[in-house]
Amino acid sequence: MIFKITLYLSLTIFALGLVFKISNWFRYNFEATTKPFTTTERFSVAMGGIVATLFSGKVLTLLKSLLLDVFCQRRIMMESRLRWLMHMCLFWGFTLLLLMHALEGMLTSNLFEDYAATLNPFLFLRNFFALMVFVGIGIAFYRRFIQKTPRLSTNAMDRYALILLAVIMISGLFLEAAKIVSFERYSQMVTDYADFDEEQALKALEALWVRDFGVVSPNHTAPFDKELLTRGRELHEMSCASCHSRPQWAFIGYGAALLLRPVALPLDRAGLVTLLWTIHFLACFIGLAYLPFSRMFHILASPLNLLANSVIEMGKSHPANVITLQMMALDACTHCGSCTSRCSVAVIFEEIPNPNILPSEKIASLKRLASGKPLSEQQLSVIQEGLYLCTNCYRCTSVCPAGINLQELWFHVREAVLKRGYPELLVLTPFSMYRGLLSPTVVKADYHRAQKQPMVGIEAVCSALSNPDDSIKPAHMDRDFKEQMLSSVKGSTFSYCFTCFTCSSACPVVRNYANPSEALGMTPHQIIRATALGLPDLAFRSRMLWYCLGCYQCQDACPQGVLVTDVMTELKNLAVARMKNQSRQTGERL
């Protein structure tokens, strides 16, 4: 009764959790203020898209993805053979164990008329599938805790998943071993199924099972009489052979049984079989109930994401389906670290300890953002910093084994965060070139507003001097600023400048405007001169500083060897540092 109640409770929690998680795909959105589609509309569009796909030529693309990406896990194979072996062992080993063993009452016994868990080939296959899972767990443990793959982080969810899976498998292994050596289990079997009760016959059968089937008996020890064994074999063929193959076929369980033999009798009397059975089934039920809320949910979400991503196209598919796919992608992430290992800017994490810089670590923050949970300005700033410190190289997207279009995801969230009104200085830099290329996909008002906000923040940390034509007084000069620039090997080269205009003449940004001074505020040579005079406010306010493409044409042309582009970069860093310092001091968003 308790077993059934626990089973139904676990199934209920699993079903409710599954409905809740899937509903999040249609409810959640990164937009804080506007929701272009209701939950009902998104669900309706998704169902219509599924039906349309199944009755179109795209169904062949879907089947191809199912075979290559889901069943054969082609993406992981291209990334790493060791990881492919790990995933194939875990995925197929656990799936086949689930279908053949855990669901034997509903599936296996109905497919095979003479099915019994202790018969071959089922006895052997169960152990073979278990071996696959153990190999997969071993490789995962090795990669995360021994090999320590660079940039591969292990969080609590990863540990819980590995521990729970290990408990399920180890308890199942020793449960099978305990059953093999258990005299009580053997006695109960004889009572339930033997067609005889003669003392000599029972003795003969027991002798055979002790010798050939691994039972540890308090009554019989080797050597055994040949005639007794012959009689026992006859009785076995008559009463037991139809349900029991030799336990040696269970090569893992039998190996564990050999370890238990010396202490089998006291453990048997202590109820080891019952204890292991309880642990094993509780672990299975807990794992089932916990699955929708854990990292393991990706075993359902990842295949669905791979299939959906194979037929949904950005710019062509319905926008509602694109939003739903991105919400699904958050659950599809396996936290494998492939994206982080290939990330072009992951090395920055060594200098700026913001986990959101690493692609694999962004996902947790994006889940909180999408769920609508309240985030402080500091938390929002950390997320935004991680999103914008990205070179848009597409490496993360190309290696993701779950098929998540990470590049599009980052861009979509960047725009959603910018709409919340938090200024981002990198919008003014070449890091935002990707945003410029995709400007037709962004609402025009939102695009320009995001560019104006950072300049407001810059002006908030600058003094009254704002125009290069204003009178310059000694009070405007910042000696600490000059010392900071001089302490930088590359930034200090500003002191070589004699204002020859060459850098401004070579600059493609300057040449783009008929009236550069009006459009940019200051040209490159003026910025260098302001730096030499110790006037950071003029340099920081200049749009030229932030519009600089980093093309190095000015630097290559400089006759004095001034590292103009590097000086510009140093000035940007100082401006950002000043804004962050003031923000920390005032506790207010700039």
mmCIF file of N, CA and C in Angstrom, residues 16 113 119 233 312 357 379 392 541 575:
data_model
loop_
_atom_site.group_PDB
_atom_site.id
_atom_site.type_symbol
_atom_site.label_atom_id
_atom_site.label_comp_id
_atom_site.label_asym_id
_atom_site.label_seq_id
_atom_site.Cartn_x
_atom_site.Cartn_y
_atom_site.Cartn_z
ATOM 1 N N LEU A 16 2.456 17.098 -12.634
ATOM 2 C CA LEU A 16 2.213 18.509 -12.355
ATOM 3 C C LEU A 16 3.442 19.351 -12.690
ATOM 4 N N GLU A 113 5.788 -12.737 -24.200
ATOM 5 C CA GLU A 113 4.845 -13.585 -23.464
ATOM 6 C C GLU A 113 5.502 -14.286 -22.283
ATOM 7 N N LEU A 119 15.293 -14.116 -16.400
ATOM 8 C CA LEU A 119 15.572 -14.956 -17.566
ATOM 9 C C LEU A 119 16.442 -14.205 -18.565
ATOM 10 N N ARG A 233 19.184 -30.895 -9.963
ATOM 11 C CA ARG A 233 19.077 -30.348 -11.314
ATOM 12 C C ARG A 233 17.753 -30.753 -11.959
ATOM 13 N N ILE A 312 12.273 25.664 -37.108
ATOM 14 C CA ILE A 312 11.951 27.069 -36.868
ATOM 15 C C ILE A 312 13.094 27.938 -37.369
ATOM 16 N N ILE A 357 29.553 36.280 -17.733
ATOM 17 C CA ILE A 357 30.399 36.404 -18.919
ATOM 18 C C ILE A 357 30.485 35.054 -19.627
ATOM 19 N N GLN A 379 21.835 43.267 -9.750
ATOM 20 C CA GLN A 379 21.682 41.979 -10.444
ATOM 21 C C GLN A 379 21.462 42.191 -11.933
ATOM 22 N N ASN A 392 30.043 38.167 -30.440
ATOM 23 C CA ASN A 392 29.099 37.721 -31.474
ATOM 24 C C ASN A 392 29.768 36.821 -32.507
ATOM 25 N N ARG A 541 33.146 62.753 -22.724
ATOM 26 C CA ARG A 541 31.894 63.211 -23.323
ATOM 27 C C ARG A 541 31.904 63.126 -24.843
ATOM 28 N N ALA A 575 36.558 55.638 -18.102
ATOM 29 C CA ALA A 575 35.205 56.189 -18.021
ATOM 30 C C ALA A 575 34.249 55.190 -17.379
#
